[in-house]
Amino acid sequence: MNFWEKGFLTTGIVIVLTASAYAGHVWLQSQHAGLLAAPQLGPFLIALGICIGVSFLALGLIAFFDRARREGGQRIDMIDEREMLVSLHAVAGSGHVQSFGIYVSLIAFFIHRDANVLFYTVFAATLAADVTRCALQVINYKRSL
Amino acid sequence: MPFREKTAWAMALILIGGGAFYLNMVIATSRALGQTAPPLIGFVIAYIVVIVIASVVLMSALAVTSPREAEAPADERERIIADRAGNWAGYVMVVPALGALWHFAVNQDGDMLFHLVFLSLMLGQIAEYIFQIVLYRQGV
């Protein structure tokens, strides 16, 4: 497994864990309120910050340890042509997941007439698209695109 | 001009026209109400109908003028252009969508959330075709 595969696998796991923690927080709040809790800026920004920040941190740490492990400390985090194609293909694919998720969110809004549902489903679609991007990158590496 | 560049031009123009039509309806209703117009399913259906009819008509016209190119599968260069445009368009869609979520978390305006999320979707789709045109023009 090369540097980028490890990096995207870690990123995907971090996003899933953060999304689960955020969903648990919303579920607990909703249990207390007796209805779907309105989103709060603080937890939303924390979840978003963790997904973005920890992803970069994970890539940085894996690059550091891989470099330290290899003789000569050569750079292993440079992007070559194949890796660029893998990345383009994965991000384009995740864009379709995001679009589909947003369409479903808009339909859910018309059904429930609840803006909180729209908020959570759009956020879930964004995180699902990011997890899809990571998964597609790992899968495309395995398939040697 | 390659067939797929022509279709990108057609789709970009259709989506810009459809988006302007939808936004015009929302802005006019909001002005009449004196507040953000609630999302109406009629507006969304009208937008989708306009897009579908216009794209079917234009794509059929383009396919009739170049039938061989229309049936040919995308080559390596066209696939890279589509992926790269889709890649950049993803960012164009996700940044306003996250901005819309931020706006709702602060202001709790559900109607505005709907319109901003729908706008981010439109911008992402328009951007994808515009990036394709730019990449075809640049000779990727």
mmCIF file of C-alpha atoms in Angstrom:
data_model
loop_
_atom_site.group_PDB
_atom_site.id
_atom_site.type_symbol
_atom_site.label_atom_id
_atom_site.label_comp_id
_atom_site.label_asym_id
_atom_site.label_seq_id
_atom_site.Cartn_x
_atom_site.Cartn_y
_atom_site.Cartn_z
ATOM 1 C CA MET A 1 0.000 0.000 0.000
ATOM 2 C CA ASN A 2 1.604 3.280 -1.054
ATOM 3 C CA PHE A 3 1.541 6.648 0.714
ATOM 4 C CA TRP A 4 -1.562 7.974 -1.037
ATOM 5 C CA GLU A 5 -3.582 4.784 -0.447
ATOM 6 C CA LYS A 6 -2.778 4.903 3.276
ATOM 7 C CA GLY A 7 -3.534 8.609 3.391
ATOM 8 C CA PHE A 8 -6.951 8.323 1.741
ATOM 9 C CA LEU A 9 -7.879 5.242 3.759
ATOM 10 C CA THR A 10 -7.068 7.124 6.981
ATOM 11 C CA THR A 11 -8.940 10.202 5.771
ATOM 12 C CA GLY A 12 -12.013 8.129 4.918
ATOM 13 C CA ILE A 13 -11.974 6.487 8.360
ATOM 14 C CA VAL A 14 -11.583 9.888 10.082
ATOM 15 C CA ILE A 15 -14.567 11.295 8.156
ATOM 16 C CA VAL A 16 -16.747 8.266 8.997
ATOM 17 C CA LEU A 17 -15.814 8.510 12.707
ATOM 18 C CA THR A 18 -16.422 12.286 12.801
ATOM 19 C CA ALA A 19 -19.754 11.939 10.987
ATOM 20 C CA SER A 20 -20.792 9.194 13.426
ATOM 21 C CA ALA A 21 -19.852 11.381 16.418
ATOM 22 C CA TYR A 22 -21.785 14.338 14.955
ATOM 23 C CA ALA A 23 -24.818 12.149 14.197
ATOM 24 C CA GLY A 24 -24.675 10.814 17.783
ATOM 25 C CA HIS A 25 -24.573 14.379 19.129
ATOM 26 C CA VAL A 26 -27.615 15.387 17.049
ATOM 27 C CA TRP A 27 -29.463 12.209 18.058
ATOM 28 C CA LEU A 28 -28.846 12.890 21.782
ATOM 29 C CA GLN A 29 -30.000 16.504 21.417
ATOM 30 C CA SER A 30 -33.086 15.374 19.513
ATOM 31 C CA GLN A 31 -33.881 12.820 22.234
ATOM 32 C CA HIS A 32 -33.799 15.591 24.854
ATOM 33 C CA ALA A 33 -35.898 17.968 22.740
ATOM 34 C CA GLY A 34 -38.380 15.314 21.597
ATOM 35 C CA LEU A 35 -37.983 16.426 17.952
ATOM 36 C CA LEU A 36 -35.198 16.844 15.398
ATOM 37 C CA ALA A 37 -32.784 19.338 17.001
ATOM 38 C CA ALA A 38 -31.922 22.521 15.100
ATOM 39 C CA PRO A 39 -28.281 22.559 13.960
ATOM 40 C CA GLN A 40 -25.857 24.634 16.023
ATOM 41 C CA LEU A 41 -22.922 26.485 14.496
ATOM 42 C CA GLY A 42 -20.361 25.175 17.051
ATOM 43 C CA PRO A 43 -20.742 21.402 16.557
ATOM 44 C CA PHE A 44 -21.136 21.913 12.777
ATOM 45 C CA LEU A 45 -17.857 23.857 12.561
ATOM 46 C CA ILE A 46 -16.073 21.363 14.836
ATOM 47 C CA ALA A 47 -17.189 18.419 12.660
ATOM 48 C CA LEU A 48 -16.232 20.279 9.475
ATOM 49 C CA GLY A 49 -12.897 21.400 10.962
ATOM 50 C CA ILE A 50 -12.025 17.852 12.077
ATOM 51 C CA CYS A 51 -12.826 16.430 8.636
ATOM 52 C CA ILE A 52 -10.696 19.027 6.850
ATOM 53 C CA GLY A 53 -7.922 19.470 9.456
ATOM 54 C CA VAL A 54 -7.389 15.835 10.450
ATOM 55 C CA SER A 55 -7.336 14.770 6.789
ATOM 56 C CA PHE A 56 -4.402 17.104 6.113
ATOM 57 C CA LEU A 57 -2.747 16.080 9.395
ATOM 58 C CA ALA A 58 -3.131 12.376 8.524
ATOM 59 C CA LEU A 59 -1.489 12.872 5.113
ATOM 60 C CA GLY A 60 1.319 14.893 6.726
ATOM 61 C CA LEU A 61 1.992 12.333 9.467
ATOM 62 C CA ILE A 62 1.955 9.366 7.077
ATOM 63 C CA ALA A 63 4.368 11.227 4.780
ATOM 64 C CA PHE A 64 6.649 11.959 7.771
ATOM 65 C CA PHE A 65 6.734 8.366 9.058
ATOM 66 C CA ASP A 66 7.087 6.820 5.593
ATOM 67 C CA ARG A 67 9.965 9.156 4.800
ATOM 68 C CA ALA A 68 11.666 8.416 8.119
ATOM 69 C CA ARG A 69 11.240 4.660 7.522
ATOM 70 C CA ARG A 70 12.832 4.712 4.080
ATOM 71 C CA GLU A 71 16.543 4.991 3.475
ATOM 72 C CA GLY A 72 17.697 8.372 2.309
ATOM 73 C CA GLY A 73 14.423 9.982 3.332
ATOM 74 C CA GLN A 74 13.302 10.453 -0.271
ATOM 75 C CA ARG A 75 10.000 12.258 -0.893
ATOM 76 C CA ILE A 76 7.097 9.829 -1.332
ATOM 77 C CA ASP A 77 4.303 12.421 -1.334
ATOM 78 C CA MET A 78 4.962 13.788 -4.833
ATOM 79 C CA ILE A 79 2.067 13.381 -7.299
ATOM 80 C CA ASP A 80 2.874 11.641 -10.599
ATOM 81 C CA GLU A 81 0.719 11.471 -13.756
ATOM 82 C CA ARG A 82 -1.070 8.233 -12.753
ATOM 83 C CA GLU A 83 -1.868 9.564 -9.280
ATOM 84 C CA MET A 84 -3.236 12.754 -10.792
ATOM 85 C CA LEU A 85 -5.566 10.727 -13.061
ATOM 86 C CA VAL A 86 -6.686 8.594 -10.104
ATOM 87 C CA SER A 87 -7.426 11.765 -8.132
ATOM 88 C CA LEU A 88 -9.326 13.468 -10.989
ATOM 89 C CA HIS A 89 -11.433 10.356 -11.594
ATOM 90 C CA ALA A 90 -12.220 9.972 -7.885
ATOM 91 C CA VAL A 91 -13.176 13.613 -7.306
ATOM 92 C CA ALA A 92 -15.352 13.649 -10.444
ATOM 93 C CA GLY A 93 -17.115 10.497 -9.178
ATOM 94 C CA SER A 94 -17.635 11.971 -5.723
ATOM 95 C CA GLY A 95 -19.168 15.063 -7.360
ATOM 96 C CA HIS A 96 -21.930 12.849 -8.781
ATOM 97 C CA VAL A 97 -22.563 11.423 -5.295
ATOM 98 C CA GLN A 98 -22.753 14.964 -3.929
ATOM 99 C CA SER A 99 -25.188 16.097 -6.666
ATOM 100 C CA PHE A 100 -27.392 13.045 -6.119
ATOM 101 C CA GLY A 101 -27.336 13.612 -2.338
ATOM 102 C CA ILE A 102 -28.327 17.259 -2.750
ATOM 103 C CA TYR A 103 -31.204 16.336 -5.087
ATOM 104 C CA VAL A 104 -32.434 13.808 -2.503
ATOM 105 C CA SER A 105 -32.103 16.501 0.221
ATOM 106 C CA LEU A 106 -34.245 18.927 -1.777
ATOM 107 C CA ILE A 107 -36.903 16.258 -2.331
ATOM 108 C CA ALA A 108 -36.774 15.404 1.412
ATOM 109 C CA PHE A 109 -37.374 19.093 2.163
ATOM 110 C CA PHE A 110 -40.517 19.121 0.024
ATOM 111 C CA ILE A 111 -41.764 15.978 1.758
ATOM 112 C CA HIS A 112 -40.997 16.973 5.372
ATOM 113 C CA ARG A 113 -41.103 20.795 5.036
ATOM 114 C CA ASP A 114 -38.345 20.877 7.672
ATOM 115 C CA ALA A 115 -35.212 22.966 7.073
ATOM 116 C CA ASN A 116 -33.342 20.996 9.746
ATOM 117 C CA VAL A 117 -33.805 17.842 7.654
ATOM 118 C CA LEU A 118 -32.446 19.745 4.641
ATOM 119 C CA PHE A 119 -29.419 20.916 6.653
ATOM 120 C CA TYR A 120 -28.529 17.456 7.944
ATOM 121 C CA THR A 121 -29.092 15.690 4.626
ATOM 122 C CA VAL A 122 -26.948 18.226 2.699
ATOM 123 C CA PHE A 123 -24.187 17.884 5.307
ATOM 124 C CA ALA A 124 -24.489 14.083 5.145
ATOM 125 C CA ALA A 125 -24.299 14.233 1.318
ATOM 126 C CA THR A 126 -21.120 16.341 1.537
ATOM 127 C CA LEU A 127 -19.465 13.913 3.955
ATOM 128 C CA ALA A 128 -20.665 10.891 1.936
ATOM 129 C CA ALA A 129 -19.144 12.447 -1.204
ATOM 130 C CA ASP A 130 -15.834 12.888 0.619
ATOM 131 C CA VAL A 131 -15.839 9.276 1.839
ATOM 132 C CA THR A 132 -16.670 8.177 -1.738
ATOM 133 C CA ARG A 133 -13.705 10.207 -3.021
ATOM 134 C CA CYS A 134 -11.363 8.426 -0.588
ATOM 135 C CA ALA A 135 -12.846 5.012 -1.413
ATOM 136 C CA LEU A 136 -12.622 5.621 -5.195
ATOM 137 C CA GLN A 137 -9.003 6.712 -4.846
ATOM 138 C CA VAL A 138 -8.073 3.520 -2.981
ATOM 139 C CA ILE A 139 -10.105 1.348 -5.409
ATOM 140 C CA ASN A 140 -8.581 3.036 -8.473
ATOM 141 C CA TYR A 141 -5.074 2.448 -7.096
ATOM 142 C CA LYS A 142 -5.888 -1.226 -6.580
ATOM 143 C CA ARG A 143 -7.254 -1.452 -10.127
ATOM 144 C CA SER A 144 -4.120 0.377 -11.376
ATOM 145 C CA LEU A 145 -6.128 2.912 -13.373
ATOM 146 C CA MET B 1 -15.228 22.251 -32.951
ATOM 147 C CA PRO B 2 -15.475 18.724 -31.367
ATOM 148 C CA PHE B 3 -18.990 17.346 -30.851
ATOM 149 C CA ARG B 4 -18.590 17.209 -27.055
ATOM 150 C CA GLU B 5 -17.499 20.840 -26.950
ATOM 151 C CA LYS B 6 -20.668 21.775 -28.861
ATOM 152 C CA THR B 7 -22.793 19.810 -26.369
ATOM 153 C CA ALA B 8 -20.943 21.515 -23.480
ATOM 154 C CA TRP B 9 -21.770 24.921 -25.006
ATOM 155 C CA ALA B 10 -25.407 23.902 -25.452
ATOM 156 C CA MET B 11 -25.762 22.537 -21.898
ATOM 157 C CA ALA B 12 -23.989 25.549 -20.352
ATOM 158 C CA LEU B 13 -26.327 27.955 -22.177
ATOM 159 C CA ILE B 14 -29.424 25.910 -21.257
ATOM 160 C CA LEU B 15 -28.418 25.712 -17.586
ATOM 161 C CA ILE B 16 -27.571 29.431 -17.410
ATOM 162 C CA GLY B 17 -30.939 30.251 -19.038
ATOM 163 C CA GLY B 18 -32.826 27.860 -16.734
ATOM 164 C CA GLY B 19 -31.010 29.211 -13.665
ATOM 165 C CA ALA B 20 -31.790 32.812 -14.631
ATOM 166 C CA PHE B 21 -35.459 31.849 -15.198
ATOM 167 C CA TYR B 22 -35.681 30.193 -11.754
ATOM 168 C CA LEU B 23 -33.832 32.970 -9.900
ATOM 169 C CA ASN B 24 -35.991 35.610 -11.601
ATOM 170 C CA MET B 25 -39.133 33.849 -10.345
ATOM 171 C CA VAL B 26 -37.752 33.548 -6.786
ATOM 172 C CA ILE B 27 -36.551 37.175 -6.652
ATOM 173 C CA ALA B 28 -39.849 38.517 -8.045
ATOM 174 C CA THR B 29 -41.850 36.478 -5.492
ATOM 175 C CA SER B 30 -39.540 37.545 -2.629
ATOM 176 C CA ARG B 31 -39.966 41.213 -3.586
ATOM 177 C CA ALA B 32 -43.747 40.825 -3.704
ATOM 178 C CA LEU B 33 -43.782 39.109 -0.274
ATOM 179 C CA GLY B 34 -41.188 41.416 1.309
ATOM 180 C CA GLN B 35 -39.204 38.397 2.602
ATOM 181 C CA THR B 36 -37.426 35.294 1.260
ATOM 182 C CA ALA B 37 -39.939 33.406 -0.874
ATOM 183 C CA PRO B 38 -40.684 29.895 0.393
ATOM 184 C CA PRO B 39 -39.498 27.197 -2.008
ATOM 185 C CA LEU B 40 -42.366 26.249 -4.284
ATOM 186 C CA ILE B 41 -42.390 22.865 -5.946
ATOM 187 C CA GLY B 42 -43.997 24.501 -9.005
ATOM 188 C CA PHE B 43 -40.877 26.651 -9.560
ATOM 189 C CA VAL B 44 -38.574 23.644 -9.249
ATOM 190 C CA ILE B 45 -40.712 21.548 -11.600
ATOM 191 C CA ALA B 46 -40.870 24.461 -14.088
ATOM 192 C CA TYR B 47 -37.055 24.736 -13.940
ATOM 193 C CA ILE B 48 -36.594 20.989 -14.513
ATOM 194 C CA VAL B 49 -39.140 20.917 -17.366
ATOM 195 C CA VAL B 50 -37.440 23.886 -19.084
ATOM 196 C CA ILE B 51 -34.002 22.219 -18.749
ATOM 197 C CA VAL B 52 -35.188 18.806 -19.952
ATOM 198 C CA ILE B 53 -37.146 20.123 -22.972
ATOM 199 C CA ALA B 54 -34.386 22.529 -24.040
ATOM 200 C CA SER B 55 -31.638 19.903 -23.666
ATOM 201 C CA VAL B 56 -33.597 17.229 -25.577
ATOM 202 C CA VAL B 57 -34.297 19.666 -28.431
ATOM 203 C CA LEU B 58 -30.730 21.000 -28.646
ATOM 204 C CA MET B 59 -29.003 17.627 -28.206
ATOM 205 C CA SER B 60 -31.246 16.066 -30.876
ATOM 206 C CA ALA B 61 -30.432 18.934 -33.232
ATOM 207 C CA LEU B 62 -26.691 18.503 -32.606
ATOM 208 C CA ALA B 63 -26.900 14.712 -33.036
ATOM 209 C CA VAL B 64 -28.715 15.136 -36.357
ATOM 210 C CA THR B 65 -26.040 17.509 -37.681
ATOM 211 C CA SER B 66 -23.146 15.173 -36.682
ATOM 212 C CA PRO B 67 -24.528 11.633 -36.274
ATOM 213 C CA ARG B 68 -21.154 9.835 -36.505
ATOM 214 C CA GLU B 69 -19.534 11.972 -33.779
ATOM 215 C CA ALA B 70 -22.640 11.685 -31.583
ATOM 216 C CA GLU B 71 -22.419 7.877 -31.570
ATOM 217 C CA ALA B 72 -18.644 7.675 -31.052
ATOM 218 C CA PRO B 73 -17.508 6.858 -27.491
ATOM 219 C CA ALA B 74 -15.402 9.418 -25.613
ATOM 220 C CA ASP B 75 -11.667 9.115 -26.381
ATOM 221 C CA GLU B 76 -8.828 9.345 -23.810
ATOM 222 C CA ARG B 77 -8.518 13.136 -24.092
ATOM 223 C CA GLU B 78 -12.274 13.670 -23.735
ATOM 224 C CA ARG B 79 -12.370 11.438 -20.658
ATOM 225 C CA ILE B 80 -9.539 13.431 -19.023
ATOM 226 C CA ILE B 81 -11.339 16.690 -19.850
ATOM 227 C CA ALA B 82 -14.596 15.359 -18.361
ATOM 228 C CA ASP B 83 -12.825 14.165 -15.196
ATOM 229 C CA ARG B 84 -10.860 17.388 -14.744
ATOM 230 C CA ALA B 85 -13.959 19.549 -15.306
ATOM 231 C CA GLY B 86 -15.960 17.347 -12.918
ATOM 232 C CA ASN B 87 -13.154 17.640 -10.372
ATOM 233 C CA TRP B 88 -13.143 21.474 -10.406
ATOM 234 C CA ALA B 89 -16.952 21.684 -10.592
ATOM 235 C CA GLY B 90 -17.140 19.585 -7.416
ATOM 236 C CA TYR B 91 -15.383 22.387 -5.540
ATOM 237 C CA VAL B 92 -17.662 25.014 -7.129
ATOM 238 C CA MET B 93 -20.659 23.062 -5.792
ATOM 239 C CA VAL B 94 -19.378 22.143 -2.333
ATOM 240 C CA VAL B 95 -18.089 25.580 -1.237
ATOM 241 C CA PRO B 96 -21.437 27.441 -1.671
ATOM 242 C CA ALA B 97 -23.291 24.420 -0.208
ATOM 243 C CA LEU B 98 -21.156 24.600 2.949
ATOM 244 C CA GLY B 99 -21.679 28.380 2.984
ATOM 245 C CA ALA B 100 -25.444 27.762 2.847
ATOM 246 C CA LEU B 101 -25.186 25.385 5.835
ATOM 247 C CA TRP B 102 -23.166 28.018 7.740
ATOM 248 C CA HIS B 103 -25.786 30.675 6.881
ATOM 249 C CA PHE B 104 -28.590 28.444 8.153
ATOM 250 C CA ALA B 105 -26.723 27.521 11.376
ATOM 251 C CA VAL B 106 -26.396 31.271 12.107
ATOM 252 C CA ASN B 107 -29.681 32.707 10.785
ATOM 253 C CA GLN B 108 -32.055 29.706 10.874
ATOM 254 C CA ASP B 109 -33.638 30.815 7.571
ATOM 255 C CA GLY B 110 -34.817 27.533 6.034
ATOM 256 C CA ASP B 111 -36.179 29.108 2.847
ATOM 257 C CA MET B 112 -32.844 30.767 2.149
ATOM 258 C CA LEU B 113 -31.074 27.441 2.859
ATOM 259 C CA PHE B 114 -33.174 25.752 0.180
ATOM 260 C CA HIS B 115 -32.485 28.477 -2.408
ATOM 261 C CA LEU B 116 -28.743 28.583 -1.639
ATOM 262 C CA VAL B 117 -28.397 24.789 -1.813
ATOM 263 C CA PHE B 118 -30.312 24.727 -5.104
ATOM 264 C CA LEU B 119 -28.111 27.575 -6.371
ATOM 265 C CA SER B 120 -24.944 25.649 -5.434
ATOM 266 C CA LEU B 121 -26.254 22.694 -7.433
ATOM 267 C CA MET B 122 -26.912 24.928 -10.457
ATOM 268 C CA LEU B 123 -23.480 26.583 -10.151
ATOM 269 C CA GLY B 124 -21.760 23.192 -9.965
ATOM 270 C CA GLN B 125 -23.511 21.971 -13.119
ATOM 271 C CA ILE B 126 -22.872 25.205 -15.047
ATOM 272 C CA ALA B 127 -19.223 25.243 -13.919
ATOM 273 C CA GLU B 128 -18.702 21.656 -15.127
ATOM 274 C CA TYR B 129 -19.662 22.570 -18.715
ATOM 275 C CA ILE B 130 -17.771 25.881 -18.638
ATOM 276 C CA PHE B 131 -14.614 24.085 -17.445
ATOM 277 C CA GLN B 132 -15.059 21.530 -20.242
ATOM 278 C CA ILE B 133 -15.266 24.351 -22.810
ATOM 279 C CA VAL B 134 -12.155 26.029 -21.335
ATOM 280 C CA LEU B 135 -10.217 22.730 -21.391
ATOM 281 C CA TYR B 136 -11.249 21.995 -25.003
ATOM 282 C CA ARG B 137 -10.180 25.538 -25.961
ATOM 283 C CA GLN B 138 -6.845 25.178 -24.127
ATOM 284 C CA GLY B 139 -6.134 21.982 -26.028
ATOM 285 C CA VAL B 140 -5.637 19.533 -23.117
#
